[in-house]
mmCIF file of C-alpha atoms and ligand atoms in Angstrom:
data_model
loop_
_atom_site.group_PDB
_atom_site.id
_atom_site.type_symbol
_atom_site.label_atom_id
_atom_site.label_comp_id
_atom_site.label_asym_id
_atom_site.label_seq_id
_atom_site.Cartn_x
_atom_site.Cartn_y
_atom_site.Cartn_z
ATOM 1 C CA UNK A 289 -10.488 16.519 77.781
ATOM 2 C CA UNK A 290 -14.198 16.919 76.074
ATOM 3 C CA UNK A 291 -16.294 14.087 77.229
ATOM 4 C CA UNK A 292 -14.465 13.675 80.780
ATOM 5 C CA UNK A 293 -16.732 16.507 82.325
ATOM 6 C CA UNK A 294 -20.050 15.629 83.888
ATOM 7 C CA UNK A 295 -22.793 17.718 82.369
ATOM 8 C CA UNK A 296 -24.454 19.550 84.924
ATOM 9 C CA UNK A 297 -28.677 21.395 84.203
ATOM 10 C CA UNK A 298 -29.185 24.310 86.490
ATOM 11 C CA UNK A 299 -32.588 25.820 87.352
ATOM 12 C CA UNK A 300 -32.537 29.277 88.535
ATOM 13 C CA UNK A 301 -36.062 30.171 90.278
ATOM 14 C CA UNK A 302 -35.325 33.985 90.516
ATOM 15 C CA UNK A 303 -38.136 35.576 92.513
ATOM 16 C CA UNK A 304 -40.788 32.727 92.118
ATOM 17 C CA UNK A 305 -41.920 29.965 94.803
ATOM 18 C CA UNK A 306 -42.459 30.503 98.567
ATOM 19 C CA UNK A 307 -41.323 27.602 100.627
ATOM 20 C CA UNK A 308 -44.564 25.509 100.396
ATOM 21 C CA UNK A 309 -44.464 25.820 96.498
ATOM 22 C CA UNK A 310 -40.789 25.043 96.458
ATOM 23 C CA UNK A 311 -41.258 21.987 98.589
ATOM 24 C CA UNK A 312 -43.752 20.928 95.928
ATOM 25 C CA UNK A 313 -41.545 21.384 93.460
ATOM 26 C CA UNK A 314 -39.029 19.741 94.720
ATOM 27 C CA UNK A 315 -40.892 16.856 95.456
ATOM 28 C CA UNK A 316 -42.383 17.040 91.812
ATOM 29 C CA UNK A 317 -39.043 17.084 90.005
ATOM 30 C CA UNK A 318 -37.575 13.959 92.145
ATOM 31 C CA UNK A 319 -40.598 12.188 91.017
ATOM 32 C CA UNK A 320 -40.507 12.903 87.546
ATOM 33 C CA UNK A 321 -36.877 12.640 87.124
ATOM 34 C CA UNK A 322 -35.428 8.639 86.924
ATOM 35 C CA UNK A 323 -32.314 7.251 88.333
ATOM 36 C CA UNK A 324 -30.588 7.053 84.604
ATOM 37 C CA UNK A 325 -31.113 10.694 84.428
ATOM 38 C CA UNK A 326 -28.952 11.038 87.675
ATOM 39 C CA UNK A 327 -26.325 9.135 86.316
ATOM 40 C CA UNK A 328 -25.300 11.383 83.559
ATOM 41 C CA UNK A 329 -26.014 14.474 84.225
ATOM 42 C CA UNK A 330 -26.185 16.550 87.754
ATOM 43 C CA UNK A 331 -29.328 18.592 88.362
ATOM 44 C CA UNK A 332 -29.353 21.316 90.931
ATOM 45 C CA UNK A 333 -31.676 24.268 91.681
ATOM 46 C CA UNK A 334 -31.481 27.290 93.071
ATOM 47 C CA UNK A 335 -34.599 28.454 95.296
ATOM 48 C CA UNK A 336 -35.014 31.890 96.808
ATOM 49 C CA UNK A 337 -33.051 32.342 100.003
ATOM 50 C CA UNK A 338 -36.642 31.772 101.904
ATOM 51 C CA UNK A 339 -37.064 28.534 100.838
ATOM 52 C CA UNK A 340 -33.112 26.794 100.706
ATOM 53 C CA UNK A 341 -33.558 25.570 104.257
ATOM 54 C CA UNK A 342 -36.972 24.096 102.911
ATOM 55 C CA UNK A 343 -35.834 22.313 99.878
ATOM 56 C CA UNK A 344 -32.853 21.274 102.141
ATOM 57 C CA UNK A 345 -34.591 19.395 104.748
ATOM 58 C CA UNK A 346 -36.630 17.607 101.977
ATOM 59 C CA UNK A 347 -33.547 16.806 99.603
ATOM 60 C CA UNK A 348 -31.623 15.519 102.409
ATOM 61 C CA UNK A 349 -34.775 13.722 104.419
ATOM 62 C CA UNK A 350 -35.931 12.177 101.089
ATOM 63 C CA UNK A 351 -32.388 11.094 99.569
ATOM 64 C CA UNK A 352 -33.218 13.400 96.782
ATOM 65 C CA UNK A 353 -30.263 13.165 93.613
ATOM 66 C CA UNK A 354 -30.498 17.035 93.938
ATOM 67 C CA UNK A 355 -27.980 19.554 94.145
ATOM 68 C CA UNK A 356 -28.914 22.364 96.267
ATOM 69 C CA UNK A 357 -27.932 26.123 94.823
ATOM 70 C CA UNK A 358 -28.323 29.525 95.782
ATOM 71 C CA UNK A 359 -28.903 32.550 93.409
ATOM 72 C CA UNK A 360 -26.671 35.408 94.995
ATOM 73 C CA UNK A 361 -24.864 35.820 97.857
ATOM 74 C CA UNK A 362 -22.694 38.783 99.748
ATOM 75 C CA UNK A 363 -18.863 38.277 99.911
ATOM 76 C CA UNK A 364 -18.408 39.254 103.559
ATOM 77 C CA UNK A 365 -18.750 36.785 106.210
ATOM 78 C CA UNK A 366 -20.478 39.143 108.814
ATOM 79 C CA UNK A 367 -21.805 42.753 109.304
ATOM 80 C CA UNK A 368 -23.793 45.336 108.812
ATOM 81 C CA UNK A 369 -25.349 44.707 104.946
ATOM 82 C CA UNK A 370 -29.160 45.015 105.567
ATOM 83 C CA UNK A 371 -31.334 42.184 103.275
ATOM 84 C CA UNK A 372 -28.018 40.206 102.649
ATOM 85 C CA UNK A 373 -27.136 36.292 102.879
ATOM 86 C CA UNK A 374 -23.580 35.068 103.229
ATOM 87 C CA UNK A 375 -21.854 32.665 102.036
ATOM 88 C CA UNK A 376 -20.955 31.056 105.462
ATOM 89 C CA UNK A 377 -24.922 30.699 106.141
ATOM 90 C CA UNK A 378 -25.487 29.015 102.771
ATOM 91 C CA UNK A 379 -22.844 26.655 103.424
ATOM 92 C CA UNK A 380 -24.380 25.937 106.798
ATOM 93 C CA UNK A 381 -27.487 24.612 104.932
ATOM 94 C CA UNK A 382 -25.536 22.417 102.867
ATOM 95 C CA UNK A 383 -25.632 24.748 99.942
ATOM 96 C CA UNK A 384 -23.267 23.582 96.801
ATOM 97 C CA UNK A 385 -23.490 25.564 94.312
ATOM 98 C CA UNK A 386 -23.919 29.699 94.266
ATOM 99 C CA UNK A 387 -24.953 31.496 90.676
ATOM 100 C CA UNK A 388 -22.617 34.458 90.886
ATOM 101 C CA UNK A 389 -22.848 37.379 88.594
ATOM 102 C CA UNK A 390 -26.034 36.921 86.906
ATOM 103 C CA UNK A 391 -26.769 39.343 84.407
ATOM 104 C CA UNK A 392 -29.641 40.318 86.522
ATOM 105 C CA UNK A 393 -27.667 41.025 89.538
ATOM 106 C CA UNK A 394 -25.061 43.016 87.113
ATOM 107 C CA UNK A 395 -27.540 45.258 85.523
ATOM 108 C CA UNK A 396 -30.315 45.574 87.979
ATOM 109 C CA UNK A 397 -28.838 45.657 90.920
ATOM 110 C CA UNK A 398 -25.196 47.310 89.570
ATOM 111 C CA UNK A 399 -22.700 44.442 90.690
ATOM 112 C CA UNK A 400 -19.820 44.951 89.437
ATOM 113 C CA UNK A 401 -17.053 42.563 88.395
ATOM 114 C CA UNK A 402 -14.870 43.261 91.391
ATOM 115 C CA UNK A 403 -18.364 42.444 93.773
ATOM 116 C CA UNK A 404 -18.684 39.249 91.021
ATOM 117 C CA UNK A 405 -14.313 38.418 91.753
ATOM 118 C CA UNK A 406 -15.116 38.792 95.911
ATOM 119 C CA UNK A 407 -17.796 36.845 95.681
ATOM 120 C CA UNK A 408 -16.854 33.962 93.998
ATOM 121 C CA UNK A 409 -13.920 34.304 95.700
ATOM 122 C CA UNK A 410 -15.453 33.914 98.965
ATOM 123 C CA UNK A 411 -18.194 31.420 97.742
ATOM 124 C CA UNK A 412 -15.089 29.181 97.112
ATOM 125 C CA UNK A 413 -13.615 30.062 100.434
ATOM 126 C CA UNK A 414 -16.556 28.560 102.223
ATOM 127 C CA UNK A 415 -16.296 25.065 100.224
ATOM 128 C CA UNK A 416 -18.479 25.507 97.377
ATOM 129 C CA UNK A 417 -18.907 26.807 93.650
ATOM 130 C CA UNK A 418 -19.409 29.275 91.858
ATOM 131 C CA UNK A 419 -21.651 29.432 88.763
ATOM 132 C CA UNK A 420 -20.042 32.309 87.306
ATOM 133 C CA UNK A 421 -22.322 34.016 84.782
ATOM 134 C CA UNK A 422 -21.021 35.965 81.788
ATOM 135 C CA UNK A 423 -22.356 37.197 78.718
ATOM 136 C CA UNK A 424 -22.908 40.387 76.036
ATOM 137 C CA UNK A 425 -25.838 42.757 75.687
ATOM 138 C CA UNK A 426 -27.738 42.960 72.041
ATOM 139 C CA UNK A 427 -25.768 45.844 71.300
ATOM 140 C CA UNK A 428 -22.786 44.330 72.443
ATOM 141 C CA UNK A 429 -23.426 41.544 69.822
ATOM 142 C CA UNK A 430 -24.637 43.659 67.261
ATOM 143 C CA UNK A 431 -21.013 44.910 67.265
ATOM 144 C CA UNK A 432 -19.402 42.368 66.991
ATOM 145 C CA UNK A 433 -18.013 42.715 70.562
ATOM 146 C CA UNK A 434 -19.305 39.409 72.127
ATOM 147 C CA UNK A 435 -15.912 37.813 72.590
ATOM 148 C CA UNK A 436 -14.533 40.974 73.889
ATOM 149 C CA UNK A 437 -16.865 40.993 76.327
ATOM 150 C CA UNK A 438 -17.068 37.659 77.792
ATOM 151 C CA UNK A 439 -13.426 37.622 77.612
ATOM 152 C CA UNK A 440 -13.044 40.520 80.256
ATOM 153 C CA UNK A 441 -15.860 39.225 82.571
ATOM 154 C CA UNK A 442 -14.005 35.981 82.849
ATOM 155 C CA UNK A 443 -10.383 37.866 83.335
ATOM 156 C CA UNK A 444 -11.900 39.922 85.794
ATOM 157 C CA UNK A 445 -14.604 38.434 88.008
ATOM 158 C CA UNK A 446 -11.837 35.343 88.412
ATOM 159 C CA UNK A 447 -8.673 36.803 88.505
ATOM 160 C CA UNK A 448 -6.998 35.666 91.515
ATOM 161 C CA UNK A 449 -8.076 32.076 91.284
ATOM 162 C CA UNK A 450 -5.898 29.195 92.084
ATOM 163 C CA UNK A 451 -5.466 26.641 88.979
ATOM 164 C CA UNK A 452 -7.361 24.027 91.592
ATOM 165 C CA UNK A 453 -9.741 26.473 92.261
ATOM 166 C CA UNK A 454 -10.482 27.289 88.582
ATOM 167 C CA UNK A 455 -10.520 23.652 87.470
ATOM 168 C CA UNK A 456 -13.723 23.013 89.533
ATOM 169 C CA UNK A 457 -15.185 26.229 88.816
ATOM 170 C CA UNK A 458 -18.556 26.138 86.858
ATOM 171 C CA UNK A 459 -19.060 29.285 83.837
ATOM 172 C CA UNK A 460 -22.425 29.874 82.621
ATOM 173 C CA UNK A 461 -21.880 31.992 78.967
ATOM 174 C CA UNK A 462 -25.517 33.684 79.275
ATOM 175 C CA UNK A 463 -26.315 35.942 76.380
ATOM 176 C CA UNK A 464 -28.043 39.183 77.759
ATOM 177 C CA UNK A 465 -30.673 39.196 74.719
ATOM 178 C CA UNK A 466 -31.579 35.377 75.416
ATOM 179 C CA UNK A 467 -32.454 35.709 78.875
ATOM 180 C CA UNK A 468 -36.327 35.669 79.609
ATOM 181 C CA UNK A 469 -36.419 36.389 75.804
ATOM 182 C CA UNK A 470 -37.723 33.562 74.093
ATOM 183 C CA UNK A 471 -34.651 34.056 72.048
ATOM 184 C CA UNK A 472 -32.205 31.515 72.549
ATOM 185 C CA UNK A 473 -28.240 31.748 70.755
ATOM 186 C CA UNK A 474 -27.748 29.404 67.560
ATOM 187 C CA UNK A 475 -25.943 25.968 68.909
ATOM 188 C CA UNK A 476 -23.175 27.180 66.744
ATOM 189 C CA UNK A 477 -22.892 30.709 68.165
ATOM 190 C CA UNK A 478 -23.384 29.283 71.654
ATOM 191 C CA UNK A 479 -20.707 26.639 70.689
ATOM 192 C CA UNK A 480 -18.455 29.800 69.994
ATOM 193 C CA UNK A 481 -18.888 32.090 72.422
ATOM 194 C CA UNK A 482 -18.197 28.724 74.990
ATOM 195 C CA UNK A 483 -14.927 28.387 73.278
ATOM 196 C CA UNK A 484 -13.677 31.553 73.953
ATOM 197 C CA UNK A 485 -14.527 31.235 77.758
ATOM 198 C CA UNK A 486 -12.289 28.139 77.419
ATOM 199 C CA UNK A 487 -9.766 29.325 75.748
ATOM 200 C CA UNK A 488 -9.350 32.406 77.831
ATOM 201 C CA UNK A 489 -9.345 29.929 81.015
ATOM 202 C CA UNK A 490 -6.460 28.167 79.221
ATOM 203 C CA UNK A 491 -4.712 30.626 78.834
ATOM 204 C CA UNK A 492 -4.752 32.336 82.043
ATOM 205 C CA UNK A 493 -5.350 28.899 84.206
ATOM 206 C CA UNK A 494 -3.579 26.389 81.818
ATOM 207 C CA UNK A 495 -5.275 23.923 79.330
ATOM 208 C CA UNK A 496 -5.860 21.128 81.637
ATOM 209 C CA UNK A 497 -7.562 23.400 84.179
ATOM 210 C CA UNK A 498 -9.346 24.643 80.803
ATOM 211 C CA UNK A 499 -10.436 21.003 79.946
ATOM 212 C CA UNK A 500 -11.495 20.525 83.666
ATOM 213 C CA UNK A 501 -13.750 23.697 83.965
ATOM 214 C CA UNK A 502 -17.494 23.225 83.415
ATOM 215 C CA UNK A 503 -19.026 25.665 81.064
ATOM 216 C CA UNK A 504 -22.942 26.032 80.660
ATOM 217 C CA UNK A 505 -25.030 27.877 78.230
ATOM 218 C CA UNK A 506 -28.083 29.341 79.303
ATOM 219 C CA UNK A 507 -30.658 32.102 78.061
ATOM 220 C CA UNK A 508 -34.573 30.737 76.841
ATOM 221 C CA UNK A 509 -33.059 27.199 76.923
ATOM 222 C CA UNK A 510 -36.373 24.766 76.404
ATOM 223 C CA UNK A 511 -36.708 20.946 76.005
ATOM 224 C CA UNK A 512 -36.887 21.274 72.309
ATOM 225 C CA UNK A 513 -33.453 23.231 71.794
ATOM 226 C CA UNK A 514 -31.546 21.321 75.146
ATOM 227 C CA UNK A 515 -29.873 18.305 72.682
ATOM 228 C CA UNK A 516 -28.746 20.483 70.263
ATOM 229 C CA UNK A 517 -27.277 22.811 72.769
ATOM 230 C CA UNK A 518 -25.481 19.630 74.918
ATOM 231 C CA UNK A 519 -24.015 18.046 71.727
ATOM 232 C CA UNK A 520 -21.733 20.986 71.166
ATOM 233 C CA UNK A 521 -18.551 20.215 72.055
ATOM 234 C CA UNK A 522 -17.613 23.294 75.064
ATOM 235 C CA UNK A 523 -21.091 23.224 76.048
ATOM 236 C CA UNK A 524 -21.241 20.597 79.190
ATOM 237 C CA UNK A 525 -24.403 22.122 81.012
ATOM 238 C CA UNK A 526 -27.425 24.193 81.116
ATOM 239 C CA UNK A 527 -28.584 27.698 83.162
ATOM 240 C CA UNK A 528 -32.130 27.493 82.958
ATOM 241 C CA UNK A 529 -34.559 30.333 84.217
ATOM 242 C CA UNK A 530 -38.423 30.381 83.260
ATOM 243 C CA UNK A 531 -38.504 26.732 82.298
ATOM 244 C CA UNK A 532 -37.127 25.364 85.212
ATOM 245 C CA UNK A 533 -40.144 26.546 87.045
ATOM 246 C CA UNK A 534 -42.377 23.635 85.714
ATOM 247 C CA UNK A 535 -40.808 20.307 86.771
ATOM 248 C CA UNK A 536 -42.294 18.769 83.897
ATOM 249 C CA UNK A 537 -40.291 21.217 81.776
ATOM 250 C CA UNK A 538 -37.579 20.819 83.792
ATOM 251 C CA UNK A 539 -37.429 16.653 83.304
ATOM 252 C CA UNK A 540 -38.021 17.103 79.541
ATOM 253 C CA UNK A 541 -34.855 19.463 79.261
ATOM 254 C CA UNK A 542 -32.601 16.930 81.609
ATOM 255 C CA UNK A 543 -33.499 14.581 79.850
ATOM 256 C CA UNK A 544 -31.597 16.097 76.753
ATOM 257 C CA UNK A 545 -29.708 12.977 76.983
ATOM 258 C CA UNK A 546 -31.738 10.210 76.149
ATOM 259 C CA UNK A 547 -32.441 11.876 72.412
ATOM 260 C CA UNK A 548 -28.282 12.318 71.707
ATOM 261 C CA UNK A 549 -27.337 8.963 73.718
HETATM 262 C C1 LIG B 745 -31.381 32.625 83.673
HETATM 263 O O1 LIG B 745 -32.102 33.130 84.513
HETATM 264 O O2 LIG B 745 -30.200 32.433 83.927
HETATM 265 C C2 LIG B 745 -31.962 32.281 82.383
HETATM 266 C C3 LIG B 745 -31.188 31.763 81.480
HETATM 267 O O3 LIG B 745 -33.320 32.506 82.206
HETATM 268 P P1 LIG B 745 -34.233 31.956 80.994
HETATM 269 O O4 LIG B 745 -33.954 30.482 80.859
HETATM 270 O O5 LIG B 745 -35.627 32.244 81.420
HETATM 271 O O6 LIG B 745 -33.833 32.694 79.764
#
């Protein structure tokens, strides 16, 4: 049921921040942000892997309202993957929340959407979410083949997934073209393409684990476009890149809900 899920603004750091910055930032954004903010919506970020245990320490030694994320991680426990981070070890730092299947980790980096199914797979396995990223290309859109899109990310990179595990499950729709743009998706078209991720949850998971599942928008989101993006009804959240990396900006965009009460 729309209304029932707690709204939850996500700032992805990509590559920027060493652990003295992020510390800093931390401390910045715990500052700026006020208790009321905390009680409606959940804020989490997601530091480089150099500076999670970092921004741990802090959040945890400072009572911080912060969720701690990670951007990426491997799906095997163990082994012999040179440069990556497992799931197991980012649950070890108290890590809640993984981004899996960013666009960037898709197209740069060629992840596919069985690597995107295994990892949030084993993401879940170790006792935490997935922020499971989906979303079209320009040329994709320009076609007319955004819903065709999304709709086969989501079958794929989830299939597998228990109704429980699915109901707790955070989707980000990200539009390719809106990431790092400038460009940001209409609230409408947003509002749209978030429907379709919902519906195609209900229908393989079940409505109920449909009205359960947390779906955020993200690509150029800023403080002036955040309300109009939250008040759309399949919208509960935000995936937030380049703004997130000023806590000022940050505050301005959580604070989305003081200007649609
Ligand atoms: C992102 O990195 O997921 C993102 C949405 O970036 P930006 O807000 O900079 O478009």
């Amino acid at each position: 049921m729309p209304g029932t899920r707690r709204p939850l603004v996500s700032g992805n750091w990509k590559m920027h921040h060493n652990h003295f910055e992020a510390i800093q930032m931390v401390q910045k954004l715990a500052y700026i942000l006020n208790p009321a903010d905390h009680d409606v919506v959940d804020v989490s970020v997601h530091p480089p892997f150099t500076d999670i245990r970092s921004v741990q320490t802090v959040i945890e030694s400072d009572e911080m309202r912060l969720v701690l994320g990670a951007q990426h991680c491997h799906f095997e426990e163990r082994g012999a993957f040179t440069g990556e981070v497992s799931p197991g070890m980012l649950a070890k730092l108290n890590v809640a929340l993984v981004i899996v299947g960013h666009s960037e980790r898709r197209e740069v980096f060629g992840e596919t959407d069985d690597d995107v199914r295994l990892k949030a797979a084993a993401v879940l396995a170790n006792g935490m979410t997935p922020i499971f990223c989906c979303g079209e290309t320009r040329e994709e859109r320009e076609a007319g083949g955004t819903d065709a899109k999304v709709t086969g990310q989501v079958k794929a990179g989830l299939a597998g997934l228990s109704q429980d595990q699915m109901a707790g499950l955070v989707i980000a729709y990200e539009p390719i073209w809106a990431i790092g743009t400038g460009l940001t998706a209409t609230p409408e078209d947003a509002q749209a393409a978030c429907r379709v991720v919902r519906g195609v949850v209900a229908e393989g998971w079940g409505q109920s684990t449909a009205d359960s599942v947390r779906i955020q928008y993200g690509g150029s989101v800023k403080p002036v476009n955040a309300p109009d993006l939250m008040m759309q009804p399949d919208i509960d959240g935000l995936l937030v890149g380049g703004a997130s990396l000023d806590p000022d900006e940050f505050a301005r965009i959580v604070a989305y809900h003081r200007l649609i009460g």
